Tab-separated table of C-alpha atoms in Angstrom:
chain	number	residue	atom	x	y	z
A	1	MET	CA	58.754	111.211	144.411
A	2	ILE	CA	58.289	109.267	141.748
A	3	PRO	CA	55.847	111.243	139.629
A	4	LEU	CA	57.640	114.152	140.730
A	5	LEU	CA	61.099	112.692	139.049
A	6	ALA	CA	59.281	112.267	136.018
A	7	ALA	CA	57.722	115.732	135.743
A	8	LEU	CA	61.282	117.516	136.640
A	9	SER	CA	62.367	115.505	133.850
A	10	GLY	CA	61.305	117.067	131.008
A	11	CYS	CA	63.798	120.064	132.062
A	12	MET	CA	67.434	120.391	130.456
A	13	VAL	CA	70.361	122.497	131.307
A	14	GLY	CA	72.428	124.450	129.289
A	15	PRO	CA	71.980	126.139	126.401
A	16	ASN	CA	69.492	125.217	123.153
A	17	PHE	CA	71.470	124.953	119.874
A	18	GLN	CA	70.485	127.805	117.441
A	19	LYS	CA	71.706	127.471	114.164
A	20	PRO	CA	74.045	130.390	113.051
A	21	ARG	CA	73.001	133.208	110.841
A	22	PRO	CA	76.057	134.569	109.193
A	23	GLU	CA	76.674	137.523	107.264
A	24	LEU	CA	76.224	136.868	103.868
A	25	PRO	CA	76.631	138.769	100.170
A	26	PRO	CA	73.131	139.093	98.500
A	27	ALA	CA	74.790	138.477	95.293
A	28	TRP	CA	78.161	136.986	93.858
A	29	ALA	CA	80.934	139.727	92.997
A	30	GLY	CA	81.903	137.792	89.910
A	31	PRO	CA	80.367	136.965	86.489
A	32	SER	CA	77.746	135.018	86.989
A	33	PRO	CA	76.807	132.242	84.275
A	34	ALA	CA	75.072	133.060	81.382
A	35	PRO	CA	71.379	132.781	81.951
A	36	GLY	CA	69.540	130.369	79.945
A	37	ALA	CA	72.462	127.674	79.940
A	38	GLN	CA	72.055	124.277	80.133
A	39	GLU	CA	72.338	123.142	83.753
A	40	ILE	CA	73.445	119.529	85.002
A	41	GLU	CA	73.048	117.702	88.064
A	42	LEU	CA	75.317	118.250	91.040
A	43	SER	CA	75.285	115.070	92.491
A	44	SER	CA	76.457	113.334	88.979
A	45	TRP	CA	78.249	116.148	87.309
A	46	TRP	CA	81.107	114.600	85.652
A	47	THR	CA	78.516	113.397	83.568
A	48	SER	CA	78.383	116.065	81.552
A	49	PHE	CA	81.800	115.856	80.206
A	50	ASN	CA	80.281	112.907	78.012
A	51	ASP	CA	83.085	110.380	78.850
A	52	PRO	CA	82.147	106.690	79.913
A	53	ILE	CA	85.895	106.292	80.936
A	54	LEU	CA	85.364	109.114	83.099
A	55	THR	CA	81.949	108.106	84.739
A	56	ARG	CA	83.400	104.687	85.228
A	57	LEU	CA	86.459	106.067	86.825
A	58	VAL	CA	84.519	107.997	89.131
A	59	ARG	CA	82.291	105.135	90.193
A	60	ARG	CA	84.366	102.847	90.644
A	61	ALA	CA	86.472	105.061	93.174
A	62	VAL	CA	82.774	105.308	94.908
A	63	GLU	CA	83.357	101.790	95.483
A	64	SER	CA	86.967	100.745	96.634
A	65	ASN	CA	88.298	104.508	97.592
A	66	LEU	CA	89.940	103.774	101.070
A	67	ASP	CA	89.058	107.234	102.091
A	68	LEU	CA	85.765	106.879	101.695
A	69	ARG	CA	85.871	103.393	103.543
A	70	LEU	CA	87.391	105.185	106.215
A	71	ALA	CA	84.651	107.891	106.563
A	72	GLN	CA	82.123	105.045	106.566
A	73	ALA	CA	84.018	103.222	109.315
A	74	ARG	CA	83.711	106.947	111.202
A	75	ILE	CA	79.921	107.098	110.550
A	76	ARG	CA	79.411	103.585	111.871
A	77	GLN	CA	81.608	104.692	114.957
A	78	ALA	CA	79.477	108.155	115.671
A	79	ARG	CA	76.108	105.607	115.196
A	80	ALA	CA	77.343	103.222	117.746
A	81	ALA	CA	78.201	106.236	119.971
A	82	ARG	CA	74.858	107.874	119.711
A	83	GLY	CA	73.495	104.218	120.867
A	84	ILE	CA	75.880	104.405	123.863
A	85	ALA	CA	74.305	107.518	124.967
A	86	ALA	CA	70.549	106.526	124.458
A	87	GLY	CA	71.438	103.189	126.345
A	88	GLY	CA	71.524	106.183	129.497
A	89	LEU	CA	68.124	107.031	129.431
A	90	GLY	CA	66.690	103.225	130.534
A	91	PRO	CA	66.916	101.358	133.453
A	92	ALA	CA	69.947	98.508	133.580
A	93	VAL	CA	69.896	94.925	134.977
A	94	ASP	CA	72.435	92.895	135.932
A	95	VAL	CA	71.741	88.878	136.998
A	96	PRO	CA	74.753	88.092	139.835
A	97	GLY	CA	74.396	84.599	141.187
A	98	SER	CA	77.047	83.096	143.470
A	99	ILE	CA	77.661	80.231	145.457
A	100	ARG	CA	80.242	80.069	148.697
A	101	ARG	CA	80.942	78.204	151.416
A	102	SER	CA	82.553	79.964	154.832
A	103	ARG	CA	83.497	78.922	157.857
A	104	SER	CA	82.830	81.063	161.011
A	105	PRO	CA	85.939	81.979	163.436
A	106	GLY	CA	85.653	79.447	166.588
A	107	GLY	CA	85.566	80.026	170.240
A	108	GLU	CA	87.363	78.955	173.329
A	109	SER	CA	86.190	75.859	175.695
A	110	ARG	CA	87.576	74.534	178.810
A	111	ALA	CA	86.678	71.002	180.238
A	112	ALA	CA	84.812	70.755	183.616
A	113	GLY	CA	88.049	70.983	187.091
A	114	ALA	CA	90.276	72.268	184.195
A	115	LEU	CA	92.841	74.547	185.798
A	116	PRO	CA	92.738	78.336	183.472
A	117	GLY	CA	94.828	77.965	180.540
A	118	ASP	CA	93.909	74.797	179.991
A	119	ALA	CA	91.274	76.227	177.567
A	120	ALA	CA	90.844	74.207	174.215
A	121	GLN	CA	90.289	75.696	170.871
A	122	THR	CA	87.126	74.888	168.686
A	123	LYS	CA	86.445	75.942	165.090
A	124	GLY	CA	83.447	77.731	163.821
A	125	PRO	CA	80.760	76.291	161.936
A	126	ILE	CA	80.524	75.535	157.932
A	127	THR	CA	78.036	76.924	156.150
A	128	ASN	CA	77.112	77.456	152.747
A	129	SER	CA	75.235	80.379	150.784
A	130	PHE	CA	73.453	80.012	147.551
A	131	GLN	CA	72.280	83.123	145.944
A	132	VAL	CA	70.759	83.976	142.616
A	133	GLY	CA	68.199	87.128	141.389
A	134	PHE	CA	68.869	90.525	139.532
A	135	ASP	CA	69.683	94.253	140.673
A	136	ALA	CA	68.351	96.904	138.743
A	137	ALA	CA	69.267	100.513	138.548
A	138	TRP	CA	67.780	103.543	136.786
A	139	GLU	CA	68.887	107.552	136.281
A	140	ILE	CA	66.051	109.715	136.295
A	141	ASP	CA	67.445	112.570	133.597
A	142	VAL	CA	66.064	115.078	135.671
A	143	PHE	CA	68.337	118.039	134.407
A	144	GLY	CA	68.779	116.128	131.102
A	145	GLY	CA	72.573	115.617	131.210
A	146	VAL	CA	71.895	112.079	129.535
A	147	ARG	CA	69.652	114.002	127.336
A	148	ARG	CA	72.168	116.320	126.156
A	149	GLU	CA	74.809	114.088	125.560
A	150	VAL	CA	72.457	112.188	123.302
A	151	GLU	CA	71.952	114.818	121.320
A	152	ALA	CA	76.064	115.788	121.408
A	153	ALA	CA	76.172	112.114	119.996
A	154	GLY	CA	73.114	112.444	117.525
A	155	ALA	CA	75.144	116.021	116.251
A	156	ASP	CA	78.410	113.932	116.006
A	157	LEU	CA	76.865	111.661	113.727
A	158	GLN	CA	75.902	113.952	111.467
A	159	SER	CA	79.278	115.555	111.240
A	160	ALA	CA	80.739	112.143	110.326
A	161	VAL	CA	77.947	111.687	107.345
A	162	GLU	CA	78.312	115.809	106.100
A	163	GLY	CA	82.450	114.260	106.260
A	164	TYR	CA	81.715	111.157	104.010
A	165	ARG	CA	79.790	113.741	101.736
A	166	GLY	CA	82.494	115.968	101.409
A	167	ALA	CA	85.116	113.093	100.885
A	168	LEU	CA	82.813	111.979	98.390
A	169	VAL	CA	82.772	115.082	97.137
A	170	THR	CA	86.387	115.763	97.093
A	171	LEU	CA	86.884	112.009	95.836
A	172	ALA	CA	84.581	112.476	92.486
A	173	ALA	CA	86.763	116.218	91.923
A	174	GLU	CA	90.202	114.521	92.059
A	175	VAL	CA	89.622	111.760	89.792
A	176	ALA	CA	87.756	114.308	86.881
A	177	ARG	CA	90.880	116.346	87.549
A	178	ASN	CA	93.716	113.727	87.218
A	179	TYR	CA	91.512	112.232	84.536
A	180	VAL	CA	91.523	115.697	82.724
A	181	GLU	CA	95.207	115.963	83.473
A	182	LEU	CA	96.186	113.299	82.013
A	183	ARG	CA	94.385	113.478	78.455
A	184	SER	CA	95.996	116.890	78.405
A	185	LEU	CA	99.575	115.513	79.242
A	186	GLN	CA	98.795	113.060	76.271
A	187	GLU	CA	97.431	115.840	73.744
A	188	ARG	CA	100.870	117.664	74.892
A	189	VAL	CA	103.002	114.620	74.239
A	190	ALA	CA	101.115	114.131	71.468
A	191	ILE	CA	101.759	118.341	70.284
A	192	ALA	CA	105.306	117.845	71.370
A	193	GLY	CA	106.030	115.084	68.964
A	194	GLN	CA	104.197	117.162	65.788
A	195	ASN	CA	106.429	119.910	66.720
A	196	LEU	CA	110.052	117.859	66.803
A	197	GLN	CA	108.683	116.306	63.300
A	198	ALA	CA	108.369	119.721	61.867
A	199	GLN	CA	111.833	120.912	63.953
A	200	LYS	CA	113.548	118.049	62.323
A	201	HIS	CA	112.354	118.386	58.898
A	202	THR	CA	113.649	122.500	59.229
A	203	ALA	CA	117.039	121.159	60.649
A	204	LYS	CA	117.494	118.857	57.610
A	205	LEU	CA	116.157	121.842	55.230
A	206	THR	CA	118.786	123.936	57.055
A	207	ARG	CA	121.858	121.414	56.645
A	208	GLN	CA	121.261	121.109	53.060
A	209	ARG	CA	121.267	124.645	52.946
A	210	PHE	CA	124.591	124.701	54.741
A	211	GLU	CA	125.920	122.369	52.221
A	212	GLY	CA	125.238	123.944	49.555
A	213	GLY	CA	126.623	126.984	50.849
A	214	PHE	CA	123.760	129.118	51.537
A	215	VAL	CA	123.589	129.458	55.219
A	216	SER	CA	126.365	129.474	58.131
A	217	GLY	CA	127.013	126.741	60.561
A	218	LEU	CA	125.330	129.300	62.874
A	219	ASP	CA	122.020	128.277	61.341
A	220	VAL	CA	122.376	124.464	61.895
A	221	ALA	CA	123.617	124.824	65.490
A	222	ASN	CA	120.624	126.627	66.181
A	223	ALA	CA	118.241	124.142	64.111
A	224	ASP	CA	119.633	121.515	65.812
A	225	ALA	CA	119.592	123.180	69.244
A	226	GLN	CA	115.815	123.489	68.212
A	227	VAL	CA	115.317	120.233	68.151
A	228	ALA	CA	117.456	118.561	71.137
A	229	THR	CA	115.445	121.527	73.250
A	230	THR	CA	111.811	120.024	71.716
A	231	ALA	CA	112.969	116.424	72.804
A	232	SER	CA	114.151	117.243	76.023
A	233	GLN	CA	110.436	118.112	76.905
A	234	ILE	CA	108.881	114.666	75.829
A	235	PRO	CA	110.717	112.513	78.552
A	236	LEU	CA	109.226	114.907	81.301
A	237	LEU	CA	105.799	115.249	79.918
A	238	GLU	CA	105.550	111.273	79.774
A	239	SER	CA	106.828	111.016	83.295
A	240	SER	CA	104.019	113.202	84.799
A	241	MET	CA	101.567	111.384	82.791
A	242	GLN	CA	102.563	107.772	84.090
A	243	GLN	CA	102.621	109.566	87.490
A	244	THR	CA	98.592	110.493	86.928
A	245	ILE	CA	97.869	107.080	86.147
A	246	TYR	CA	99.702	106.192	89.318
A	247	ARG	CA	97.452	108.894	90.920
A	248	LEU	CA	94.231	107.798	89.628
A	249	SER	CA	94.848	103.845	90.643
A	250	VAL	CA	95.557	104.504	94.657
A	251	LEU	CA	92.236	106.970	94.306
A	252	LEU	CA	90.247	104.003	92.839
A	253	GLY	CA	92.057	101.973	95.724
A	254	LEU	CA	94.551	100.039	93.852
A	255	GLY	CA	97.904	99.759	93.231
A	256	PRO	CA	100.051	102.415	91.429
A	257	ALA	CA	100.452	100.619	88.296
A	258	ALA	CA	97.064	99.019	88.289
A	259	LEU	CA	94.911	101.401	85.424
A	260	VAL	CA	98.619	101.694	82.987
A	261	GLN	CA	97.329	99.420	80.348
A	262	GLU	CA	93.883	100.540	80.842
A	263	LEU	CA	94.631	104.645	80.544
A	264	SER	CA	97.906	104.382	78.169
A	265	ALA	CA	96.050	104.810	75.151
A	266	PRO	CA	95.569	108.723	74.081
A	267	MET	CA	91.867	109.973	74.100
A	268	GLU	CA	90.527	113.143	73.364
A	269	ILE	CA	90.412	115.647	76.339
A	270	PRO	CA	86.897	115.593	78.037
A	271	LEU	CA	84.949	119.048	77.577
A	272	SER	CA	82.289	120.205	78.962
A	273	SER	CA	80.615	124.350	78.890
A	274	PRO	CA	77.592	123.712	80.932
A	275	SER	CA	76.316	126.171	83.396
A	276	VAL	CA	76.869	125.774	86.836
A	277	PRO	CA	73.414	125.732	88.982
A	278	LEU	CA	74.930	128.884	91.142
A	279	GLY	CA	72.327	130.504	93.004
A	280	ILE	CA	72.802	133.171	95.759
A	281	PRO	CA	75.648	133.328	98.310
A	282	SER	CA	73.054	131.527	100.855
A	283	ASP	CA	72.437	128.590	98.838
A	284	LEU	CA	75.959	127.731	100.194
A	285	LEU	CA	74.779	126.778	103.516
A	286	ARG	CA	72.437	123.837	102.239
A	287	ARG	CA	74.540	122.843	99.510
A	288	ARG	CA	78.091	122.280	100.959
A	289	PRO	CA	79.172	119.240	103.167
A	290	ASP	CA	81.828	120.985	104.838
A	291	ILE	CA	79.291	124.104	106.147
A	292	ARG	CA	76.826	121.430	107.297
A	293	GLN	CA	79.546	119.467	109.034
A	294	ALA	CA	80.407	122.639	110.763
A	295	GLU	CA	77.144	123.706	112.083
A	296	ALA	CA	76.955	119.875	112.944
A	297	ASP	CA	80.287	120.469	115.323
A	298	ILE	CA	78.794	123.555	116.995
A	299	HIS	CA	75.866	122.001	117.758
A	300	GLY	CA	77.881	119.069	119.320
A	301	ALA	CA	79.819	121.469	121.425
A	302	THR	CA	76.862	123.225	122.462
A	303	ALA	CA	75.156	120.001	124.230
A	304	ARG	CA	78.180	119.353	125.476
A	305	ILE	CA	77.982	122.872	127.318
A	306	GLY	CA	74.735	121.361	129.104
A	307	VAL	CA	76.333	117.848	129.667
A	308	ALA	CA	78.540	118.982	131.678
A	309	THR	CA	76.516	121.859	133.564
A	310	SER	CA	74.098	118.803	134.440
A	311	ASP	CA	76.994	117.698	136.569
A	312	LEU	CA	76.152	120.856	139.185
A	313	PHE	CA	73.110	118.844	140.141
A	314	PRO	CA	72.256	116.000	141.935
A	315	ARG	CA	71.320	112.371	140.069
A	316	PHE	CA	68.282	110.804	140.839
A	317	ASN	CA	67.985	106.701	140.506
A	318	ILE	CA	65.722	104.055	141.341
A	319	LEU	CA	67.674	101.069	142.634
A	320	GLY	CA	66.087	97.485	143.242
A	321	SER	CA	66.981	94.159	143.781
A	322	ALA	CA	64.997	90.592	144.004
A	323	GLY	CA	66.315	87.129	143.695
A	324	TYR	CA	66.665	84.048	145.773
A	325	GLN	CA	68.672	83.654	149.106
A	326	ALA	CA	69.397	80.247	150.980
A	327	ALA	CA	72.084	78.498	153.024
A	328	GLN	CA	71.092	74.965	151.385
A	329	PHE	CA	71.114	74.280	147.921
A	330	GLY	CA	67.422	71.980	148.052
A	331	SER	CA	65.983	74.993	149.628
A	332	TRP	CA	67.099	77.608	147.134
A	333	PHE	CA	63.845	78.801	145.289
A	334	GLU	CA	61.888	78.005	148.034
A	335	THR	CA	58.931	80.995	148.883
A	336	VAL	CA	61.313	81.346	152.193
A	337	SER	CA	64.220	82.153	150.621
A	338	ARG	CA	62.809	85.196	148.127
A	339	PHE	CA	64.682	88.566	148.870
A	340	TRP	CA	63.755	91.969	147.151
A	341	SER	CA	64.294	95.983	147.697
A	342	ILE	CA	63.162	99.038	146.007
A	343	GLY	CA	63.619	102.670	146.365
A	344	PRO	CA	65.562	105.769	145.382
A	345	SER	CA	68.380	107.448	145.528
A	346	VAL	CA	70.498	110.684	145.241
A	347	SER	CA	73.531	111.962	145.049
A	348	TRP	CA	74.872	115.536	145.045
A	349	ARG	CA	78.637	116.450	144.148
A	350	VAL	CA	78.654	119.550	146.623
A	351	PHE	CA	82.459	119.815	146.396
A	352	ASP	CA	85.180	118.951	143.826
A	353	SER	CA	87.554	121.761	143.681
A	354	GLY	CA	86.074	123.329	140.807
A	355	ARG	CA	86.270	120.539	138.580
A	356	ILE	CA	82.325	121.149	137.715
A	357	ARG	CA	82.758	124.669	136.811
A	358	SER	CA	85.965	124.567	134.826
A	359	ASN	CA	84.812	121.752	132.788
A	360	ILE	CA	82.113	123.995	131.568
A	361	GLU	CA	84.335	126.732	130.992
A	362	GLN	CA	86.371	124.318	129.149
A	363	GLN	CA	82.788	122.982	126.489
A	364	ARG	CA	82.288	127.149	126.572
A	365	ALA	CA	85.433	127.519	124.762
A	366	LEU	CA	85.496	124.483	122.782
A	367	GLU	CA	81.800	125.664	121.320
A	368	GLU	CA	83.348	128.958	120.638
A	369	GLN	CA	85.896	127.656	118.863
A	370	ALA	CA	83.504	125.961	116.490
A	371	LEU	CA	81.949	128.676	115.693
A	372	ILE	CA	85.072	130.331	114.504
A	373	SER	CA	85.876	127.625	112.857
A	374	TYR	CA	82.041	127.847	110.953
A	375	ARG	CA	83.141	131.030	110.065
A	376	GLN	CA	86.263	130.421	108.336
A	377	THR	CA	84.603	127.946	106.742
A	378	ILE	CA	81.792	130.212	105.134
A	379	LEU	CA	84.550	132.744	104.189
A	380	ALA	CA	86.632	129.703	102.340
A	381	ALA	CA	83.851	128.811	100.782
A	382	LEU	CA	82.379	132.183	99.679
A	383	GLU	CA	86.339	132.369	98.465
A	384	GLU	CA	86.629	129.472	96.475
A	385	VAL	CA	82.948	129.982	94.639
A	386	GLU	CA	84.266	133.633	93.666
A	387	ASN	CA	87.857	132.401	92.725
A	388	ALA	CA	86.468	130.146	90.407
A	389	LEU	CA	84.060	132.420	88.935
A	390	ILE	CA	86.595	134.876	87.869
A	391	ALA	CA	88.642	131.666	86.791
A	392	SER	CA	85.890	130.664	84.809
A	393	ALA	CA	85.489	133.726	83.126
A	394	LYS	CA	88.844	134.637	82.192
A	395	GLU	CA	89.643	131.453	80.784
A	396	GLU	CA	87.342	131.708	78.376
A	397	GLU	CA	88.776	134.833	77.315
A	398	HIS	CA	92.248	133.195	77.698
A	399	ARG	CA	91.215	130.108	75.219
A	400	SER	CA	89.617	132.437	72.542
A	401	ALA	CA	92.651	134.381	72.208
A	402	LEU	CA	95.180	130.984	72.429
A	403	VAL	CA	93.091	129.678	69.448
A	404	GLN	CA	93.886	132.886	67.413
A	405	ALA	CA	97.413	132.612	68.328
A	406	VAL	CA	97.353	129.221	67.077
A	407	ALA	CA	96.175	129.842	63.845
A	408	ALA	CA	98.351	132.927	63.483
A	409	ASN	CA	101.736	131.237	64.354
A	410	ARG	CA	100.548	128.581	62.339
A	411	LYS	CA	100.782	130.910	59.264
A	412	ALA	CA	103.554	132.286	60.472
A	413	VAL	CA	105.506	129.229	60.577
A	414	ALA	CA	104.546	128.393	56.993
A	415	LEU	CA	105.096	131.670	55.816
A	416	ALA	CA	108.785	132.118	57.975
A	417	THR	CA	109.925	128.500	56.198
A	418	ARG	CA	108.983	129.839	52.736
A	419	LEU	CA	110.755	132.417	53.045
A	420	TYR	CA	113.862	130.932	54.508
A	421	THR	CA	113.748	128.348	51.763
A	422	GLU	CA	113.701	131.140	49.086
A	423	GLY	CA	116.563	132.932	50.875
A	424	GLN	CA	114.271	136.290	51.454
A	425	THR	CA	114.781	136.018	55.530
A	426	ASP	CA	117.221	134.646	58.169
A	427	PHE	CA	116.928	131.625	60.278
A	428	LEU	CA	116.143	133.567	63.519
A	429	ASN	CA	112.711	134.044	62.192
A	430	VAL	CA	111.810	130.397	61.825
A	431	LEU	CA	113.289	129.630	65.386
A	432	GLN	CA	110.765	132.388	66.824
A	433	ALA	CA	107.418	131.359	64.927
A	434	GLN	CA	108.234	127.678	65.726
A	435	ARG	CA	108.863	128.170	69.361
A	436	SER	CA	105.810	130.515	69.382
A	437	LEU	CA	103.872	127.793	67.918
A	438	TYR	CA	104.713	125.167	70.467
A	439	LEU	CA	103.928	127.401	73.267
A	440	THR	CA	100.705	128.348	72.103
A	441	GLU	CA	100.055	124.783	71.007
C-alpha cells in the first residue's frame, strides 16, 4: 500500500498557477525621451543628480528607515511561515515518557461462618507503570494539499520581498523629492529676500520723491504695501523649509529636529537631465515591484484553492510507535518490556454541511479579487508613466518660457524704475514690473 501512496502523491488537486498576460499598448502615447541621451542605472538613479548630500541621505535612509525595517520583518515572517508549511511534508516524532503509580478497585470478602451482610471491604493492589518511547506520524500528501500550502507560502514570501523593494523605491523617491523641495524653498527664500531689498529701495525712492512734491502719498502707500506683502511670504517659506527638514529626519528614522543643523545651510537645487531607460510598456511587468507583488498575490490565491480542494479527499497517514513499558523500574529497559506498532491510517470527512465547498468558493473569490487588483495595478502604472512623460516634456517648455520671462521682467523693472525716477511714467508700472519679476523668479 505504501508504494501505491507514494505513486499517488505526485498529483496535486486545484488549478495550477498561470502567469497573467494583460493586454498592454505596444508603445507609449506620450513623448519619449530623445534617443541617444545618457541613460542612468535605475537601482541608483539619485546619483545622477551629482549631489553628495542627497546620495548620503538616501543611503542613511535605507539603513535606518522604519518602513523598510517593517518590510524586512514581514519577509522574515513570510520565510518562517513557508518553513512551517514545508514541515508538513515530513514526519513528526514525539518522545513521550511517563511514570504512574495507581491502585485498582478492591472487592468484598467474608470470614468463614460469617453471616450474610458481615462482608469486609478489601483494597486493590498498588501497581507501578514506567513507560518511555516515541510516536511518529507522517501524512502522505496524496492529493497535494500540503504541497499547495508550501506553494502558497512561497508566493507570500515573494510578495513580501516585492513589498520591500516597493518600499525601497518609494523611500528613495520621498527622500529625493523632499531634498529637492528643501533646496527649492531655500532658493525661494533667497529670491524673496532679494526682491524685498529691491522693493525697499523703490519704497525709499518713492518717499524721497513724495517729500520733494513730485508724487502723491498714494505711491508711497502702494510701495509700502508691496514691501509688506513680499515680507509676509518669507515666514511661510521658512516654515515650509523647516517642516521639510523634519520630514527628511523622520524618513531617516530620526527625531524631527535631528537634521536641522545639517541641512539648514542653503545649497543649490540639484539638477539632472538624463533620459530614463523607458523601454516599452511590457517592460513594466519586469521592472515595477508593485506589479510583481500583485502577481505573487495571484499565485498565492491560486494555490490556496488547491489547499481547500484537498479537503474533499481522504487523508492517509503512516503511524508508528515504539518504546519500553514495565511495572518495575529495574526492568524498564529489558527486552521483554519493549513494544512497537506501525501501520497506515485513513480519514475522510464525508459530511460537513457544505463547509469545504464554501471554503473552495471563498478561495476562488479571493483569486478573482487578486486578479482584479493586478489589473488595477497595471493600469495605475501605465497612467503614472504616461503622466510623467507628458509632464516632463511640457515642463521643459514651461521652464524655457519662464527663463525668458525672468530676463524680460528684469529689463522691465530696470526700465520702469528709470522712467519713474525721471517722471516719465507712473508708479503702477513699477509695481507691476516688480510683481511680475517676483512671480516668474
